CSV table of C-alpha atoms and ligand atoms in Angstrom, one decimal:
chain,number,residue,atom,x,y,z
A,11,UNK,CA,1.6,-17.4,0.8
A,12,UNK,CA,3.9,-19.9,-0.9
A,13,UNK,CA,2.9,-19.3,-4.6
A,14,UNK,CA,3.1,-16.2,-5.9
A,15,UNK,CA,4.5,-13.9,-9.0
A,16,UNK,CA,6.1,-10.8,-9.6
A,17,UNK,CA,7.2,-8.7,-12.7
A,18,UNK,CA,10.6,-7.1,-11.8
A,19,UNK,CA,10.8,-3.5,-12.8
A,20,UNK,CA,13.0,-2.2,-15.6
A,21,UNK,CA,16.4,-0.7,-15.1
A,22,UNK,CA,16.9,2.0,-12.1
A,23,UNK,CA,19.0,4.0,-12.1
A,24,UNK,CA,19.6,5.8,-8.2
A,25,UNK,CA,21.5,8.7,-6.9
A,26,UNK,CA,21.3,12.5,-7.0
A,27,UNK,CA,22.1,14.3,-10.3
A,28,UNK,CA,21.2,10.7,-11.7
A,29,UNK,CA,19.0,12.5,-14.2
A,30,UNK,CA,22.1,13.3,-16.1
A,31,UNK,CA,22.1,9.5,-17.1
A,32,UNK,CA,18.5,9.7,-18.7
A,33,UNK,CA,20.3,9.4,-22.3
A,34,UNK,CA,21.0,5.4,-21.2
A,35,UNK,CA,17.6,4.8,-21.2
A,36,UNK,CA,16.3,5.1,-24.3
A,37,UNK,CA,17.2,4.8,-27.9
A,38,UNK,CA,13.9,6.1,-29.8
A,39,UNK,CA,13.7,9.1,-31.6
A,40,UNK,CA,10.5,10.8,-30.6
A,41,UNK,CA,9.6,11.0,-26.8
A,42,UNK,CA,6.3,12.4,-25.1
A,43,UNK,CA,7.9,14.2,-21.5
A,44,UNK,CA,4.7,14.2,-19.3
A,45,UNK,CA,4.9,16.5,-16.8
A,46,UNK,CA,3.6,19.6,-14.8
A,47,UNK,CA,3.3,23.1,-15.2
A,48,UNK,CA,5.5,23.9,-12.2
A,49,UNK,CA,8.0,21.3,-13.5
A,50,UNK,CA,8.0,23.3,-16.5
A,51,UNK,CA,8.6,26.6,-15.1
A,52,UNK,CA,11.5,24.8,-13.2
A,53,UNK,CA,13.1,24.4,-16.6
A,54,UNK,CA,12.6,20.5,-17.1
A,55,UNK,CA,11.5,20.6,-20.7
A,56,UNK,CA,14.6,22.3,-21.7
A,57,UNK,CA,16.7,20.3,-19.2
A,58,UNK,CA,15.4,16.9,-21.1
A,59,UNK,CA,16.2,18.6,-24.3
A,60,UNK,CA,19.6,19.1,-23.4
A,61,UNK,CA,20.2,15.6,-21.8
A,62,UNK,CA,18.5,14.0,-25.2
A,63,UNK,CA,20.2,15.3,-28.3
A,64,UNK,CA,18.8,14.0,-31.5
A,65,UNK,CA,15.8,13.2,-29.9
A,66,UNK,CA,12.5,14.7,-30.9
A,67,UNK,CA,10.9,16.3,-27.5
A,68,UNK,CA,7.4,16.8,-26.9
A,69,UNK,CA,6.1,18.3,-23.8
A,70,UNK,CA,2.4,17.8,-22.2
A,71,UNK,CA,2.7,19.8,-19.1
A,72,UNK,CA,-0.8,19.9,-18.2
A,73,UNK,CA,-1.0,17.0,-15.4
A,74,UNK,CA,-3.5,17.8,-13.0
A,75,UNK,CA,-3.3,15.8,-9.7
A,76,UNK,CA,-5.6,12.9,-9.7
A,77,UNK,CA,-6.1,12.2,-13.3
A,78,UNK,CA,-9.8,12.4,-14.8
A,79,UNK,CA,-11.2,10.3,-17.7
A,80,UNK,CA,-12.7,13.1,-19.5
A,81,UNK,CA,-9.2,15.2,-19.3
A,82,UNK,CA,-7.4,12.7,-20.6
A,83,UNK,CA,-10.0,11.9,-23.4
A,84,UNK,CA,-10.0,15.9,-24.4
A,85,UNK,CA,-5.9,15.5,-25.3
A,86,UNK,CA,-5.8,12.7,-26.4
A,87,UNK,CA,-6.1,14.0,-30.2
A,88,UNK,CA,-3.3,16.9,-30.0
A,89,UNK,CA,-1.3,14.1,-28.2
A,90,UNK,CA,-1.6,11.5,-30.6
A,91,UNK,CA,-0.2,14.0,-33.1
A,92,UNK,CA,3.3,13.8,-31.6
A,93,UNK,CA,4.0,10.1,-33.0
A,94,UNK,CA,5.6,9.8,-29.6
A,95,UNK,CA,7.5,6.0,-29.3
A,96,UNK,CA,8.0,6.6,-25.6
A,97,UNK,CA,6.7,8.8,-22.8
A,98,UNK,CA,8.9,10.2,-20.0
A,99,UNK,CA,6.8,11.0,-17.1
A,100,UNK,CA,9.0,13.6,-14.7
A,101,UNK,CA,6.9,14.5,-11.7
A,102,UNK,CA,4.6,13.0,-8.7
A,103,UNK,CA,2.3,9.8,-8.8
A,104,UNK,CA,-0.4,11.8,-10.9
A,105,UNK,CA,2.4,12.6,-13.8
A,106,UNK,CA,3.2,8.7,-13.9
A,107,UNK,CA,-0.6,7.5,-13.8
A,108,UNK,CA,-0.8,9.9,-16.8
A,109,UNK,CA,2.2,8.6,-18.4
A,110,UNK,CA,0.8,5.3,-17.8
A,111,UNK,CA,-3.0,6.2,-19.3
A,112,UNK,CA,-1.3,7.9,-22.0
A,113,UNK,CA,0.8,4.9,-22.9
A,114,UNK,CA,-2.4,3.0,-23.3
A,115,UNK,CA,-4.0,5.2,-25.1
A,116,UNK,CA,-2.2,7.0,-27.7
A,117,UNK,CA,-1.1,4.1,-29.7
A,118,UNK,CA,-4.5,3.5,-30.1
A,119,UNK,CA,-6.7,5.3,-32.4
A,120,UNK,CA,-10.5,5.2,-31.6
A,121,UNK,CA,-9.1,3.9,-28.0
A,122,UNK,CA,-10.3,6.2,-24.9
A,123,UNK,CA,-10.9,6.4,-21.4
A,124,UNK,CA,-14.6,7.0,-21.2
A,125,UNK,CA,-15.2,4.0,-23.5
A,126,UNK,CA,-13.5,2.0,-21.5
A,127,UNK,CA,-14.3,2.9,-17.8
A,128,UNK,CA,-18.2,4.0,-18.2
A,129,UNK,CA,-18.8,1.9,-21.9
A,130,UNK,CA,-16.8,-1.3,-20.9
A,131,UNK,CA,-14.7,-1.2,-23.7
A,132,UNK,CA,-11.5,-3.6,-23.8
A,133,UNK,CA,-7.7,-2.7,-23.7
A,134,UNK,CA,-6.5,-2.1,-26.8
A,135,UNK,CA,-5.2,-5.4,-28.0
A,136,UNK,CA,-1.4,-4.0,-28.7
A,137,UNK,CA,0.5,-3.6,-25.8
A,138,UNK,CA,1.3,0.4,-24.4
A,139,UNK,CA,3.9,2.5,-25.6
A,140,UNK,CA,6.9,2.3,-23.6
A,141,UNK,CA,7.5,4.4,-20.2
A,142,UNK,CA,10.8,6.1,-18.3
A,143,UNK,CA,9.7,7.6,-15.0
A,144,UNK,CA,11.4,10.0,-13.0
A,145,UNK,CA,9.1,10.6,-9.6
A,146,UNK,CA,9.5,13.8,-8.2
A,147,UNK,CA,7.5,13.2,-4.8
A,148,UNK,CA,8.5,9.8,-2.4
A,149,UNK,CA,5.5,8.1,-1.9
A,150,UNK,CA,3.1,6.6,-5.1
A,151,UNK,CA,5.9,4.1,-5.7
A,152,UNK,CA,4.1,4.3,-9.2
A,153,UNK,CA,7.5,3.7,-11.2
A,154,UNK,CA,8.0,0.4,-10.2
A,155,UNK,CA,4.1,-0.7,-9.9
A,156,UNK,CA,2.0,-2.2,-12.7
A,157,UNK,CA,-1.2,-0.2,-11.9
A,158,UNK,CA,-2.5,3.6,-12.9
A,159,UNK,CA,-5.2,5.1,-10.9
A,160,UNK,CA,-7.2,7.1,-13.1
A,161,UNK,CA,-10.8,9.1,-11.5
A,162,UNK,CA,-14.1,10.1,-12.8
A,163,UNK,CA,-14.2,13.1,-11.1
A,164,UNK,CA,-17.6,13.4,-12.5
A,165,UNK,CA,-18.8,10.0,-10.5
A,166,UNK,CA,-16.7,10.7,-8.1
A,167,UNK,CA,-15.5,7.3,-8.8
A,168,UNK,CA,-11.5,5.7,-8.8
A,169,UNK,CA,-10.8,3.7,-11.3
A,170,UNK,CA,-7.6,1.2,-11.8
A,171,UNK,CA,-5.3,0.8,-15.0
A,172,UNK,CA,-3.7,-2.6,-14.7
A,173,UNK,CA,-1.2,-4.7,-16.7
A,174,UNK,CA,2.6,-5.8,-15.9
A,175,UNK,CA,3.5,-3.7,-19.3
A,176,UNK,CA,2.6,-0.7,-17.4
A,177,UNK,CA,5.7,-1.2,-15.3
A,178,UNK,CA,8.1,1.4,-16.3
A,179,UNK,CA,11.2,0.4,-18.7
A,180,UNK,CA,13.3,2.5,-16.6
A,181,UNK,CA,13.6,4.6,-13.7
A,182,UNK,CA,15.6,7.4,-12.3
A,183,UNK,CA,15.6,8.5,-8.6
A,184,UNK,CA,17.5,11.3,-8.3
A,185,UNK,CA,16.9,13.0,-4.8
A,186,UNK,CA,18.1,16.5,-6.3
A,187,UNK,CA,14.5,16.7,-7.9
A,188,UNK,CA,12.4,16.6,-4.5
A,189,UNK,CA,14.8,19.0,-2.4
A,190,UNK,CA,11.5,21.3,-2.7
A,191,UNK,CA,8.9,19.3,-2.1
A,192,UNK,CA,6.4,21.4,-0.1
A,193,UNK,CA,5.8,20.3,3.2
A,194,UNK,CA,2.4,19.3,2.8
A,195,UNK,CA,3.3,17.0,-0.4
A,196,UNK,CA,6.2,15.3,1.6
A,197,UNK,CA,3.8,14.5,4.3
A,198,UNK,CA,1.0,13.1,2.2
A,199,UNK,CA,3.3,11.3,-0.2
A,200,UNK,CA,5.3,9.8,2.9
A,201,UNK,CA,2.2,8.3,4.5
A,202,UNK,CA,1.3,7.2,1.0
A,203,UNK,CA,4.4,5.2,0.7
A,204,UNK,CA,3.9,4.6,4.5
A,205,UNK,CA,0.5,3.1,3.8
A,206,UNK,CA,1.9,0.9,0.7
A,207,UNK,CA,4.5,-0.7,3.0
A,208,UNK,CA,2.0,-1.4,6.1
A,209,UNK,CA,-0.5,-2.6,3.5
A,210,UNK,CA,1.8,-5.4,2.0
A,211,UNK,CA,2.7,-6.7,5.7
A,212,UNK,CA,-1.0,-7.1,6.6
A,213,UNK,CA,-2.3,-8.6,3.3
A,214,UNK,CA,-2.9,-12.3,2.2
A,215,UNK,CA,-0.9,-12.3,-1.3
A,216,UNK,CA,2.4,-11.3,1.3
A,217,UNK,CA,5.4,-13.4,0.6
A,218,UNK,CA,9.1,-13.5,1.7
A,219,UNK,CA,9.6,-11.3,-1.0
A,220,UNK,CA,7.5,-8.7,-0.2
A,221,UNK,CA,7.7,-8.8,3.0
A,222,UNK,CA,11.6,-8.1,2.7
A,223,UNK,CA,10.9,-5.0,0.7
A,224,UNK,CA,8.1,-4.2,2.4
A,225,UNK,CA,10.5,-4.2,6.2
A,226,UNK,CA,13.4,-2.1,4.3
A,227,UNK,CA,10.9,0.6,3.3
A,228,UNK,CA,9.9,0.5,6.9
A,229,UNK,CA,12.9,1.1,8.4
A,230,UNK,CA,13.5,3.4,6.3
A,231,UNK,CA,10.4,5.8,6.5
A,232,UNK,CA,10.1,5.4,10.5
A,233,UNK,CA,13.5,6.9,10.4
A,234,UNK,CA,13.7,9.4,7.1
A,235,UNK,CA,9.8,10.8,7.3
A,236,UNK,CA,9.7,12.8,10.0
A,237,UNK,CA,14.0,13.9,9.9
A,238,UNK,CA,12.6,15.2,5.9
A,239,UNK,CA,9.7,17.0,7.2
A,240,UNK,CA,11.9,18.7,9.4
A,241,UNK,CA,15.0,19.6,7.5
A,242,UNK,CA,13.6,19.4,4.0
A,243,UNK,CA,17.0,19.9,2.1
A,244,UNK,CA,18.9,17.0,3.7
A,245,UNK,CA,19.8,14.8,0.7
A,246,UNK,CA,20.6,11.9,2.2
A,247,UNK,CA,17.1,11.9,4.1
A,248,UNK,CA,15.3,13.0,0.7
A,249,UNK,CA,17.6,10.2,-0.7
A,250,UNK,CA,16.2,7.5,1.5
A,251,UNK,CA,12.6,8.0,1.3
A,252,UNK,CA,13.0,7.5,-1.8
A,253,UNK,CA,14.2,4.5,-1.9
A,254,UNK,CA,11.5,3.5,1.0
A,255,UNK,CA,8.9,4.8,-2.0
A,256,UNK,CA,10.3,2.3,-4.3
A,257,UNK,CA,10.5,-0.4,-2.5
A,258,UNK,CA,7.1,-0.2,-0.5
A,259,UNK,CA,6.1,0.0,-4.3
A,260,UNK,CA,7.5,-3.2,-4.8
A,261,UNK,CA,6.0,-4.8,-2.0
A,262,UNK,CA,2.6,-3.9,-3.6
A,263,UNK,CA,3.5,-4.2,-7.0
A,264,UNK,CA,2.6,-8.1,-5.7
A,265,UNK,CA,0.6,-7.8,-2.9
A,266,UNK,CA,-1.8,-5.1,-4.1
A,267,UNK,CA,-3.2,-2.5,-1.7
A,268,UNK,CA,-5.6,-3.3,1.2
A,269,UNK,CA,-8.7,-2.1,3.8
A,270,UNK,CA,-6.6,1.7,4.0
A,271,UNK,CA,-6.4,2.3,0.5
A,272,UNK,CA,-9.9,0.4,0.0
A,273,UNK,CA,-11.4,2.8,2.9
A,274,UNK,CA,-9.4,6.0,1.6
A,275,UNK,CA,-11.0,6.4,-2.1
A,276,UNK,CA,-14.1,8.0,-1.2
A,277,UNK,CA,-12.6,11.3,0.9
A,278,UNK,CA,-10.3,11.4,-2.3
A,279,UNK,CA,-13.3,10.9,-4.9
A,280,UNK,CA,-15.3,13.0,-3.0
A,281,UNK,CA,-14.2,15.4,-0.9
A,282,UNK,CA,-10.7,16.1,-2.4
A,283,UNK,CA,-8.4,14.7,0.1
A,284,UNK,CA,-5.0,13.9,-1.3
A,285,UNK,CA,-4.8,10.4,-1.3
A,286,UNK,CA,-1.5,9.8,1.0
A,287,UNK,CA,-3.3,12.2,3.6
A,288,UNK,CA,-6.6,9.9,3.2
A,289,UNK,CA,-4.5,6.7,3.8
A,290,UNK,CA,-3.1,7.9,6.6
A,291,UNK,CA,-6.5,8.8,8.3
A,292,UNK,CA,-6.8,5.2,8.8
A,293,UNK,CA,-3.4,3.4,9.6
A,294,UNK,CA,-3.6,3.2,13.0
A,295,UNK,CA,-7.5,2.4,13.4
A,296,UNK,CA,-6.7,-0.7,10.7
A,297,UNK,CA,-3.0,-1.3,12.5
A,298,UNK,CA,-5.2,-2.3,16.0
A,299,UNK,CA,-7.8,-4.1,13.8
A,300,UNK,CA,-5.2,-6.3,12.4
A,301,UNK,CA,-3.2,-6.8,15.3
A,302,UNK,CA,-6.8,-8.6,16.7
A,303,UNK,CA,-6.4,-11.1,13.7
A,304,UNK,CA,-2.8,-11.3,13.9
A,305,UNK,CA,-1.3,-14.8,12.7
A,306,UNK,CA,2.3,-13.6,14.2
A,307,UNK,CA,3.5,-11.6,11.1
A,308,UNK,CA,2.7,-8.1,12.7
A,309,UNK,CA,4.5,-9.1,16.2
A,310,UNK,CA,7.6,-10.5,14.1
A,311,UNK,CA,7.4,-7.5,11.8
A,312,UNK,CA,7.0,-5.4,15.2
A,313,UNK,CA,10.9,-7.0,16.8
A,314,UNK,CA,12.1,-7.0,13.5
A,315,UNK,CA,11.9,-3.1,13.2
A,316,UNK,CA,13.4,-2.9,16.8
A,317,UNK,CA,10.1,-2.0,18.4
A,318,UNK,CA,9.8,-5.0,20.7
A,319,UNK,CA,6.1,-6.1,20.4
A,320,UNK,CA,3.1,-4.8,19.2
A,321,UNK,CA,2.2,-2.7,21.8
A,322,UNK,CA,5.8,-0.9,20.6
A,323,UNK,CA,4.7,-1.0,17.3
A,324,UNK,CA,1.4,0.9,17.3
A,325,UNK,CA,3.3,3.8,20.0
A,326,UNK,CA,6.2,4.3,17.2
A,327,UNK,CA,3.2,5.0,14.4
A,328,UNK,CA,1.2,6.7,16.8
A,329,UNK,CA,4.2,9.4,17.6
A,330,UNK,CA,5.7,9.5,14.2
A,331,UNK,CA,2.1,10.3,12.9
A,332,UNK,CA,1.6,13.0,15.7
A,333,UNK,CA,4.9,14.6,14.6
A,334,UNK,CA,3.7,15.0,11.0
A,335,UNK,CA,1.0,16.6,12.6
A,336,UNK,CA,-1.7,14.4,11.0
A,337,UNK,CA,-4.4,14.8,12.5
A,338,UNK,CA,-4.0,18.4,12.2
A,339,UNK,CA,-3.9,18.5,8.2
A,340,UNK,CA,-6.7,16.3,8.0
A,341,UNK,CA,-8.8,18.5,9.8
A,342,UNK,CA,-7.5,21.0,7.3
A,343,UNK,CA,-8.6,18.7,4.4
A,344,UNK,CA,-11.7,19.1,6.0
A,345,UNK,CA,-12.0,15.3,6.7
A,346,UNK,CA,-14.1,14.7,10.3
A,347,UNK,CA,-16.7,12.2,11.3
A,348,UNK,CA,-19.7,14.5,9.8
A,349,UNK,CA,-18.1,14.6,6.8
A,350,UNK,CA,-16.7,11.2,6.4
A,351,UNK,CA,-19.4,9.1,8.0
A,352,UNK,CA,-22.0,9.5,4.9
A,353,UNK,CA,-19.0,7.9,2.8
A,354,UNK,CA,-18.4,4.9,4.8
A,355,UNK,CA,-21.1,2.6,2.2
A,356,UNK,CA,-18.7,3.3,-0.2
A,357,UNK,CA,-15.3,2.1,1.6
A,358,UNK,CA,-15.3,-1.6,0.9
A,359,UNK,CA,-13.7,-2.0,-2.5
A,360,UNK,CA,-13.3,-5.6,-2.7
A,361,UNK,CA,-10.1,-5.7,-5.0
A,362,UNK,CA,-8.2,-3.9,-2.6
A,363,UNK,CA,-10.2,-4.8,1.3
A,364,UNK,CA,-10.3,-8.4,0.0
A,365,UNK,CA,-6.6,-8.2,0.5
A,366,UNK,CA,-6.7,-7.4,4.0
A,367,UNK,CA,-5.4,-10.0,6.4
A,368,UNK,CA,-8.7,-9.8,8.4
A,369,UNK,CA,-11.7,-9.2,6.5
A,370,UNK,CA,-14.1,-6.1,7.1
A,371,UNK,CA,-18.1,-5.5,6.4
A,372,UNK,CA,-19.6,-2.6,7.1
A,373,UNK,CA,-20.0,-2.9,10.4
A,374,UNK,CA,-16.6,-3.3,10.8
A,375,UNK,CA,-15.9,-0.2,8.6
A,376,UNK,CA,-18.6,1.7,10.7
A,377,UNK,CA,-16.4,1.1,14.3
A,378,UNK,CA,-13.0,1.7,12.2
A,379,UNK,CA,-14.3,5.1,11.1
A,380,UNK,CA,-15.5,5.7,15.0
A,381,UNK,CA,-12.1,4.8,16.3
A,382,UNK,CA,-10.4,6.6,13.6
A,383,UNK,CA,-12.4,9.7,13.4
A,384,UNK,CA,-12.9,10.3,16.9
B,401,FE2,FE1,-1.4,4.5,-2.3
């Protein structure tokens, strides 16, 4: 592509124990910290307290992964309450999508969720509040991205948040914070951010620009991934896939996703699947479909990550996904042909499969799931 356009992120701030700099972020006097339950028995709310003095700290700790319309609807009128003029989100991609919903919404009185996803209700015309993020898995890439996935886990249905003021005002990536990560989360969030880079190589809004970010974050996760998985306290691995998160985040933050993430919302709507795990059931099975339409930026992304050729390529994700044992914990996810074959009408999501380099109808989708499945 030779015109394109990107909205730099705000200020980041990287290192371990970089939360200690949170104060140089903001200047407002009220702030909404968004956040978990586990983060909170971890001690953040008091933690953000201490690093903020003079500021007026409220805490919503009740971020639930995936977030639903009607959940955020229910809080919206406690939340509202807080006068917050900034939200902190501290946790995984599900605290920042929140942040990100929240920022829409709470400035907005009369504004919510289920008026705008199922009644077709407009943004509100004033922009959102403000957001700091401060991710706590490696993988979403959500603090540097303009979009907030929000489901209707009624429908069963994802849902997209989108606007360049989403894009967080600041960031922190301090590596300290995901020295626990549980081994299943640093899987699933690594072939999240795994998934974001792939998907901004093999997509038609690529540019120089993306693919440079998109080649770093590759480098980085072939190596870091599995090394994290199997010693999960190294810093300087958790350090790096970081940095691979955000900058695959970039990549899409232009590109958008593709056929993956298009193909990986229904066993996330439906049957539960976290959504790095669902992307990762189909990398490979969409890496060969590519390759078949490949106009020469797969074999030169293939040499330039020291694989060789293509055929090199698709062995080095084929072993680094067998060493995170994926097919394994999507079995466990209870993902297998019976159970993902009635989903496959609902795979093609044009916003995000329309970006695919090689463009897929159903019957494609149909041999994908074969070949991916098994
Ligand atoms: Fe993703």
């Amino acid at each position: 592509m030779i015109a394109w356009d990107w909205q730099a992120p705000g200020r980041l701030i990287v290192g371990p124990g970089s939360l200690s700099r949170l104060g140089e972020l903001l200047t407002e006097e009220r702030v909404l910290l968004v956040t978990s339950q586990g983060w909170r028995r971890r001690g953040i709310v008091g933690q953000v307290c201490g690093l903020l003095p003079g500021v007026e700290v409220a805490a919503f700790d009740e971020v639930e992964p995936n977030p639903d319309i009607d959940a955020l609807d229910a809080v919206l009128p406690m939340l509202r309450e807080a006068r917050a003029a900034l939200i902190l989100a501290v946790g995984g991609g599900s605290a920042i999508d929140t942040a990100k919903g929240l920022a829409v919404a709470l400035p907005a009185p009369g504004w919510g969720f289920d008026a705008h996803f199922r009644g077709g209700k407009k943004l509100p015309k004033h922009g959102p509040l403000p957001i700091l993020a401060v991710p706590t898995t490696a993988g979403t890439g959500a603090e540097v991205t303009p979009f907030a996935t929000i489901w209707d886990k009624a429908a069963r249905q994802k849902h997209s948040l989108q606007s360049d003021l989403l894009i967080p005002r600041g960031v922190i990536l301090d590596a300290e914070l995901t020295l626990g990560l549980p081994r299943a989360t640093t899987i699933a969030s690594g072939l999240d951010a795994l998934s974001h880079a792939f998907e901004a190589l093999w997509n038609v809004n690529a540019s120089n620009l993306s693919d440079g970010f998109a080649l770093q974050a590759l480098r980085l996760l072939f190596r870091h991934l599995p090394m994290v998985v199997e010693q999960p306290r190294a810093l300087a691995g958790r350090a790096a896939m970081l940095e691979a998160s955000l900058l695959a985040g970039m990549a899409i933050a232009q590109t958008r996703t593709a056929l993956v993430h298009s193909m990986s919302y229904p066993l996330t709507a439906v049957l539960g699947v976290p959504h790095g795990l669902a992307c990762g059931a189909f990398l490979a099975g969409v890496l060969a479909y590519n390759v078949e339409a490949d106009d020469g930026r797969i074999a030169r992304a293939a040499q330039a990550l020291g694989f060789g050729d293509i055929a090199g390529l698709r062995r080095a994700l084929d072993d680094l996904l067998a060493r995170l044992g994926l097919a394994d914990a999507l079995a466990a996810a209870g993902v297998s042909r019976a159970t993902v074959e009635p989903l496959a009408g609902q795979m093609i999501n044009p916003a995000r499969a329309g970006n695919n380099l090689r463009s897929a109808d159903m019957a494609d989708v149909r041999r994908l799931l074969s070949a991916s499945l098994g």
